[in-house]
PDB file of C-alpha atoms in Angstrom:
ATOM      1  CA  UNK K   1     -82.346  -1.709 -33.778  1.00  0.00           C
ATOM      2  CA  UNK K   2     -80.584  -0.995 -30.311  1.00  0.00           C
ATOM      3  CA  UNK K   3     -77.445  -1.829 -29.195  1.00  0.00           C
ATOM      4  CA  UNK K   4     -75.564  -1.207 -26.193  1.00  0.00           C
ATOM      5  CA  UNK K   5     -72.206   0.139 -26.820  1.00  0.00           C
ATOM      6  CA  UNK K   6     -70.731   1.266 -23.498  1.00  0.00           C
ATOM      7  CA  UNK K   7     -71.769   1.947 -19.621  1.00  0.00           C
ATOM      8  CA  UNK K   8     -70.860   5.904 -18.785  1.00  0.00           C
ATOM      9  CA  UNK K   9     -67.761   4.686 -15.584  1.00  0.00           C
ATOM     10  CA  UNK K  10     -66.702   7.299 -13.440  1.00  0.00           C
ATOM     11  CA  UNK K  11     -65.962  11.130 -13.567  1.00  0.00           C
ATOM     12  CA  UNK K  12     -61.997  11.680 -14.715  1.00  0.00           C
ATOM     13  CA  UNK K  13     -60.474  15.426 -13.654  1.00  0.00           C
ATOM     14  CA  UNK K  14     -62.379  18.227 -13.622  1.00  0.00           C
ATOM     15  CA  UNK K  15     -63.226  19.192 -17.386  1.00  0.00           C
ATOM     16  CA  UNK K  16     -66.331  17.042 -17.669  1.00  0.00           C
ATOM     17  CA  UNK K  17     -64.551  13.619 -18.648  1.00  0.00           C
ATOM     18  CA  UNK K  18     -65.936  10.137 -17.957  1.00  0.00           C
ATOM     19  CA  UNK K  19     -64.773   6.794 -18.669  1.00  0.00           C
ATOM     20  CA  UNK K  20     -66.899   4.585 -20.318  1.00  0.00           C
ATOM     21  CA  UNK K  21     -66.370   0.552 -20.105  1.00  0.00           C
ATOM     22  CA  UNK K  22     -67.103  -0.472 -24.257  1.00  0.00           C
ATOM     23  CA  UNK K  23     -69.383  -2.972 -25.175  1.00  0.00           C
ATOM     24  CA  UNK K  24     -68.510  -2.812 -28.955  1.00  0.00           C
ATOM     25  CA  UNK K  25     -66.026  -4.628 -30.935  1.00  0.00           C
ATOM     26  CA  UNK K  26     -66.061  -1.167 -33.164  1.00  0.00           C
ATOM     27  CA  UNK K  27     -65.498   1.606 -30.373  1.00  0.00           C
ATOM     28  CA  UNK K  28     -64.219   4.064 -33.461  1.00  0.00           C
ATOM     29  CA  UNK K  29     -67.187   3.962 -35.107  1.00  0.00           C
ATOM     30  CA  UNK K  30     -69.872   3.891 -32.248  1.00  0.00           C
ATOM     31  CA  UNK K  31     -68.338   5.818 -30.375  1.00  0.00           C
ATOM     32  CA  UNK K  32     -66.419   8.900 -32.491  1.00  0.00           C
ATOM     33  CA  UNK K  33     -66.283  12.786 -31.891  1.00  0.00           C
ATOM     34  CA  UNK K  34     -70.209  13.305 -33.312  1.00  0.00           C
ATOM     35  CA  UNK K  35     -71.924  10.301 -32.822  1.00  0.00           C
ATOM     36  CA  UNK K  36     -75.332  10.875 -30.768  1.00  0.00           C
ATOM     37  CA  UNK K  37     -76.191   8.125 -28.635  1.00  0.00           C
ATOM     38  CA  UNK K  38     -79.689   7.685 -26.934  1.00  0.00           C
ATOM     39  CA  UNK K  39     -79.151   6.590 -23.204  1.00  0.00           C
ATOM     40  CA  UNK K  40     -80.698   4.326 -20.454  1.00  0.00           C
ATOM     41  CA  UNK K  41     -81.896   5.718 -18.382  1.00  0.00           C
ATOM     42  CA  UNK K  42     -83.420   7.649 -21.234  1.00  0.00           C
ATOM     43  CA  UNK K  43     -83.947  10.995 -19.283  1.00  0.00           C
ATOM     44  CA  UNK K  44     -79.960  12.025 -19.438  1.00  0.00           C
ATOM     45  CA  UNK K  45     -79.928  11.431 -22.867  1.00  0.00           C
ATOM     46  CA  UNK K  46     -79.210  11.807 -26.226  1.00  0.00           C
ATOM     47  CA  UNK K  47     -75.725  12.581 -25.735  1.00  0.00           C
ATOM     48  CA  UNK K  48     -73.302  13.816 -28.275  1.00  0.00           C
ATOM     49  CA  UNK K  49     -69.923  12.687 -28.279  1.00  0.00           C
ATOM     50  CA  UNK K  50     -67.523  15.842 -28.484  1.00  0.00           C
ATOM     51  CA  UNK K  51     -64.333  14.199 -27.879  1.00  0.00           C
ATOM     52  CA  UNK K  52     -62.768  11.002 -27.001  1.00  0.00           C
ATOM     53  CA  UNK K  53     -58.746   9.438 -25.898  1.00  0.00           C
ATOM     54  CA  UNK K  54     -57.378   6.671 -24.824  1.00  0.00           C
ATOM     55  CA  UNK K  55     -55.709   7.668 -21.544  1.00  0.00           C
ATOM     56  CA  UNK K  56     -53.865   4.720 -19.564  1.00  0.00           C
ATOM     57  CA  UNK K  57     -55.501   1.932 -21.044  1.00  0.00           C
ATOM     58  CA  UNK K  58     -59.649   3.570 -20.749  1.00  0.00           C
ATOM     59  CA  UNK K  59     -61.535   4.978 -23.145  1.00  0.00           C
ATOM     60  CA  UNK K  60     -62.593   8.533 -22.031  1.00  0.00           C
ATOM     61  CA  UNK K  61     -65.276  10.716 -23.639  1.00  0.00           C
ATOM     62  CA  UNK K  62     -66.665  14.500 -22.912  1.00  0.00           C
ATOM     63  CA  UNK K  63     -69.960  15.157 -23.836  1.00  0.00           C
ATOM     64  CA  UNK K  64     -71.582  18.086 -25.280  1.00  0.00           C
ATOM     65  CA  UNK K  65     -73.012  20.402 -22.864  1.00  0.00           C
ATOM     66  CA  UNK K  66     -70.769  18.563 -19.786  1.00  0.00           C
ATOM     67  CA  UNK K  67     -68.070  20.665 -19.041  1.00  0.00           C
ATOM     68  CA  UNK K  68     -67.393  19.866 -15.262  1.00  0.00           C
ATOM     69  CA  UNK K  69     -66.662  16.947 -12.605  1.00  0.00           C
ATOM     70  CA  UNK K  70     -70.300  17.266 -11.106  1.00  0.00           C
ATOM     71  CA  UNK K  71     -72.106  17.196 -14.858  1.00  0.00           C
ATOM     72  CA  UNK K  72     -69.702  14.124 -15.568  1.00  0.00           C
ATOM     73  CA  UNK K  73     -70.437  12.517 -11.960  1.00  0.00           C
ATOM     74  CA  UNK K  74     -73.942  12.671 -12.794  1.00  0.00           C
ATOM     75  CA  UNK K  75     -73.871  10.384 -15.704  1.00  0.00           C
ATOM     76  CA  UNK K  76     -72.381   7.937 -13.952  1.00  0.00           C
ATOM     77  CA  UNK K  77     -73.808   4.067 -14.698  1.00  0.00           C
ATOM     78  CA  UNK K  78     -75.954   5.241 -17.692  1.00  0.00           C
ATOM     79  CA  UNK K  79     -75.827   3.048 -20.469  1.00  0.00           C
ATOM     80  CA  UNK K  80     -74.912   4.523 -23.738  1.00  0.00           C
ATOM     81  CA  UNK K  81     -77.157   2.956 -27.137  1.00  0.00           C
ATOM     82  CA  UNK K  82     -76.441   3.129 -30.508  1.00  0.00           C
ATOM     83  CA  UNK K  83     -78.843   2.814 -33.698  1.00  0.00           C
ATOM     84  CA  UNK K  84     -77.698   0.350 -35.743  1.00  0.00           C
ATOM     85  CA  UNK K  85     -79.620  -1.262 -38.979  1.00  0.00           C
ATOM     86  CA  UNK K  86     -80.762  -4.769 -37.996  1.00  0.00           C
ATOM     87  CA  UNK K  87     -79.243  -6.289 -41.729  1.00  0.00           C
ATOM     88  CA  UNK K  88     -75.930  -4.794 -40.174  1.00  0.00           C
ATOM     89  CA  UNK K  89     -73.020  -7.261 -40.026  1.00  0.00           C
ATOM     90  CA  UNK K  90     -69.672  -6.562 -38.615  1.00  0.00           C
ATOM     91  CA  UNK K  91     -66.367  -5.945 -40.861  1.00  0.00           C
ATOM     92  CA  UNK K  92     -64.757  -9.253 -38.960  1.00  0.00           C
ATOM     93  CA  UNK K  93     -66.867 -11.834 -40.492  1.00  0.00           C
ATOM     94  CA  UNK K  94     -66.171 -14.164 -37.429  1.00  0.00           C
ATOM     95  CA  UNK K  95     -68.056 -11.582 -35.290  1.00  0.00           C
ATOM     96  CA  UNK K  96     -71.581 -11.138 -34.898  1.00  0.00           C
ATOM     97  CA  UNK K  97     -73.753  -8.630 -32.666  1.00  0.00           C
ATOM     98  CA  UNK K  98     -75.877 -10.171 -30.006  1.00  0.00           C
ATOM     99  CA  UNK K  99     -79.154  -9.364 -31.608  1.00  0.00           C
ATOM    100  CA  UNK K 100     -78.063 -11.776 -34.477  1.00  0.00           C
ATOM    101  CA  UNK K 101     -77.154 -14.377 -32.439  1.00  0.00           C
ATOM    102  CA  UNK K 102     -80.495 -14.158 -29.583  1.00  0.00           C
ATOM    103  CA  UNK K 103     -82.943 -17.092 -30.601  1.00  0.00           C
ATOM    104  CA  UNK K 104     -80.509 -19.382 -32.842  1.00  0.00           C
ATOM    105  CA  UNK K 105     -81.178 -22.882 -32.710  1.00  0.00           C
ATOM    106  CA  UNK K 106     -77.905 -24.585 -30.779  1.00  0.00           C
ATOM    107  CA  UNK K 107     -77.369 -27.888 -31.832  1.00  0.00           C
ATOM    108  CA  UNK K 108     -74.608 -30.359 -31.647  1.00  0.00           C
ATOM    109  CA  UNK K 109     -72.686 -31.445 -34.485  1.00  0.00           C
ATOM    110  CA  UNK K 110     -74.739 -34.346 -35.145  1.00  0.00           C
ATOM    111  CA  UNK K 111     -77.967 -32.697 -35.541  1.00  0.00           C
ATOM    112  CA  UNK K 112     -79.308 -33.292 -31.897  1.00  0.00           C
ATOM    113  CA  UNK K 113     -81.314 -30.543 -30.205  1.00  0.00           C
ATOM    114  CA  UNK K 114     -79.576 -28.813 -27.720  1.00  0.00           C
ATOM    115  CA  UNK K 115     -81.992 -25.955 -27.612  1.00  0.00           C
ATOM    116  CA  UNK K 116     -82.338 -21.959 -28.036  1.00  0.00           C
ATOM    117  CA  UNK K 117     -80.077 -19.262 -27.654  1.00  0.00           C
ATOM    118  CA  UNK K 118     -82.044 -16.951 -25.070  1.00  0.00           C
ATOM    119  CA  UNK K 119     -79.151 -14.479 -23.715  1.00  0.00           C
ATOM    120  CA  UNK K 120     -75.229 -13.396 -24.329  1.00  0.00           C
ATOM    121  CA  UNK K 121     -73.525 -13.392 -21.248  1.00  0.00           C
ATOM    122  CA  UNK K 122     -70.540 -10.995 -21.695  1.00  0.00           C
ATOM    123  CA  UNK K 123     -67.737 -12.111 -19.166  1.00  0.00           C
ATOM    124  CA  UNK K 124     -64.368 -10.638 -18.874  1.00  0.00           C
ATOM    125  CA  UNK K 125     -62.614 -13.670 -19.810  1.00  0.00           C
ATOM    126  CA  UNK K 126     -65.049 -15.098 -22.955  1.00  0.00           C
ATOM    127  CA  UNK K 127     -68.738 -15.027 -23.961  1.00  0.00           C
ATOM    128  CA  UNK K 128     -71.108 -17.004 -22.902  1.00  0.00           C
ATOM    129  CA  UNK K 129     -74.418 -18.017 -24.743  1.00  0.00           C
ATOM    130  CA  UNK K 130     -77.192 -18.924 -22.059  1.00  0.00           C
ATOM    131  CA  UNK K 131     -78.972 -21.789 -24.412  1.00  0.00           C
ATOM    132  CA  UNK K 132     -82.750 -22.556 -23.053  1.00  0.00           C
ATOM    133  CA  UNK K 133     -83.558 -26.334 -23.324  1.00  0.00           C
ATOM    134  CA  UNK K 134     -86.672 -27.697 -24.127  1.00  0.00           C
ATOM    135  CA  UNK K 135     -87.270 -28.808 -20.138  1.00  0.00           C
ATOM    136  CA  UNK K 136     -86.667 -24.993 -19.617  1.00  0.00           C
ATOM    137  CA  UNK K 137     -83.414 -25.556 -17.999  1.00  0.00           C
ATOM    138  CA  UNK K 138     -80.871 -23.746 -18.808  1.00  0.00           C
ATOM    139  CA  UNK K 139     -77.321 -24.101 -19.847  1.00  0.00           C
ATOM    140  CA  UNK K 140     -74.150 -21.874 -20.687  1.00  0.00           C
ATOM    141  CA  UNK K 141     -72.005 -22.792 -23.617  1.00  0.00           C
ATOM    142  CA  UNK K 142     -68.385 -20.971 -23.693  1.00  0.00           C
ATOM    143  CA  UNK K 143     -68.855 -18.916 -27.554  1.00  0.00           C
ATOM    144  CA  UNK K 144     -64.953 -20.079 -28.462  1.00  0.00           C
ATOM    145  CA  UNK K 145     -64.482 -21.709 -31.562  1.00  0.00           C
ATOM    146  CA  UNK K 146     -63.606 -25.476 -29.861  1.00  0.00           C
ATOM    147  CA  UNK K 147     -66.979 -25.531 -28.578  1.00  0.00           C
ATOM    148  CA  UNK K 148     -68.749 -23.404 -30.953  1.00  0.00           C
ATOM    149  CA  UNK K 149     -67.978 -24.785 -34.519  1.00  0.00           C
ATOM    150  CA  UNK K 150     -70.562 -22.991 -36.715  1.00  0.00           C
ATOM    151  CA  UNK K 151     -72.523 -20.185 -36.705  1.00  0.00           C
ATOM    152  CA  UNK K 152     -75.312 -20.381 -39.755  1.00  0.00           C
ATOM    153  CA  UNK K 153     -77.668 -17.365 -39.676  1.00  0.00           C
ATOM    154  CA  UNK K 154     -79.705 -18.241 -42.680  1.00  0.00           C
ATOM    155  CA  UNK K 155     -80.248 -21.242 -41.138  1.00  0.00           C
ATOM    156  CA  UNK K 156     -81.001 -19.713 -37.799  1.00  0.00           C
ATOM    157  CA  UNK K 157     -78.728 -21.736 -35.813  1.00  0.00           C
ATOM    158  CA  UNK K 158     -75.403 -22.697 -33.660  1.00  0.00           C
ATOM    159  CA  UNK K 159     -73.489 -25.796 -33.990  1.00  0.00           C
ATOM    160  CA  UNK K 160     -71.583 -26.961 -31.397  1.00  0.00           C
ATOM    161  CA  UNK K 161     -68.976 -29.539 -30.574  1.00  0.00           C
ATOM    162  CA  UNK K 162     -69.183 -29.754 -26.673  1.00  0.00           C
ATOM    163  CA  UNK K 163     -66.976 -31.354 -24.189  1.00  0.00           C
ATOM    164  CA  UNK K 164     -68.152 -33.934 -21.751  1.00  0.00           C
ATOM    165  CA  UNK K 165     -70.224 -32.964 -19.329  1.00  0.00           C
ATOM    166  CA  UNK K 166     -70.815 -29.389 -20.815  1.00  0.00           C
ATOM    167  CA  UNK K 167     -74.668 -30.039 -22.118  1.00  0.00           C
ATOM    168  CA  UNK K 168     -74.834 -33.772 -20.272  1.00  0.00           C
ATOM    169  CA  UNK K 169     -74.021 -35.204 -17.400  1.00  0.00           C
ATOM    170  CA  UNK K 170     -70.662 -37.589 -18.872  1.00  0.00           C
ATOM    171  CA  UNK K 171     -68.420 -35.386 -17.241  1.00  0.00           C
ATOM    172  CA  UNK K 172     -65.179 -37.167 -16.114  1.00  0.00           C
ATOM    173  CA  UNK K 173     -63.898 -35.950 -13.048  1.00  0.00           C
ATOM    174  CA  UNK K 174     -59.922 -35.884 -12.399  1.00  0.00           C
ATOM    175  CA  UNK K 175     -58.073 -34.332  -9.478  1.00  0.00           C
ATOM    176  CA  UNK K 176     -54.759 -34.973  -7.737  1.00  0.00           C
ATOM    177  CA  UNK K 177     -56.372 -36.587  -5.222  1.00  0.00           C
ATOM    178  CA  UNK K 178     -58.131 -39.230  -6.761  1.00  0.00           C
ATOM    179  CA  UNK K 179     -54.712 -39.679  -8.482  1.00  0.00           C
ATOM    180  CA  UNK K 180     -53.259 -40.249  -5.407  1.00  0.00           C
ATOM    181  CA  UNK K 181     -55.771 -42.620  -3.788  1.00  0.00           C
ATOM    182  CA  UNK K 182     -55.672 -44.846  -6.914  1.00  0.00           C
ATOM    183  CA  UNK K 183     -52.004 -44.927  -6.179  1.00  0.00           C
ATOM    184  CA  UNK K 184     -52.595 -45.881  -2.714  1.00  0.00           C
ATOM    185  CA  UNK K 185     -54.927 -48.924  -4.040  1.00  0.00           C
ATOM    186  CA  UNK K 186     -51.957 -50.739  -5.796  1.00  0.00           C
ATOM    187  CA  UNK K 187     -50.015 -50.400  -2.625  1.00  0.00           C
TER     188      UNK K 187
END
């Protein structure tokens, strides 16, 4: 199996550098001095790894065989893949790759059908599962552990505890200014 484990950023200095935005929870072992990675778009690709730092917060890697700005500029946007066996878990048992988690049933804690888990939407903030309902609409489902209680992948699916208004329409809606005009009623 396939995973994405980082989009190539932008060229850094002149010795063939790039920085590379990680899509991994285990950047030292998908992404190490060695590791070949296949690439989308496939034509700039494999790539080996030759060496990697952290340098003000980014990851930066030089590839074998790019050993200038203009080599590095030209990988720019490519998306870097790893092979990874499908039975694979991570080390953090908490953590799961997105490929485990694509097509798990969601449903709430008591047993009603929410529906299916059809995309992981990666947001700077949190993750998001995009959960297909039976109607075919669609609905997004914060993956924190308040909402998401249980994740059971022998039984195929995702247990949730949601808030009002997050898979139905109950939500309660409070701002200052209804506040306000209920205090202006009892007046």
């Amino acid at each position: 199996m396939q995973l994405v484990v980082a989009r190539i950023g932008r060229a850094h200095g002149i010795k063939g550098e790039v920085t590379v935005e990680v899509r991994t929870d285990e950047p030292e072992l998908r992404l190490g001095p060695g590791a070949v990675l296949a690439t989308d778009p496939a034509s700039t690709g494999p790539l080996t790894i030759e060496t990697g730092r952290v340098h003000s917060g980014r990851l930066l890697l030089r590839f074998a065989g790019v050993h200038d700005r203009t080599g590095a500029e030209a990988l720019r946007n490519t998306l870097l893949i790893a092979e990874v066996d499908p039975e694979e878990r991570p080390e953090d048992e908490d953590e799961y790759y997105d490929h485990q988690l694509i097509d798990l049933d969601v449903v709430t804690e008591d047993g009603t059908e929410v529906g299916r888990i059809t995309e992981i939407s990666h947001l700077p903030t949190q993750d998001l599962f995009v959960v297909e309902r039976a109607d075919g609409s669609e609905v997004y489902v914060p993956f924190v552990s308040e909402i998401v209680t249980e994740i059971d992948l022998d039984e195929q699916r995702a247990v949730i505890d949601p808030p009002p208004g997050l898979i139905d329409d109950r939500a309660e809606v409070a701002s200052a200014r209804d506040a306000e005009d209920a205090a202006g009623d009892e007046a």
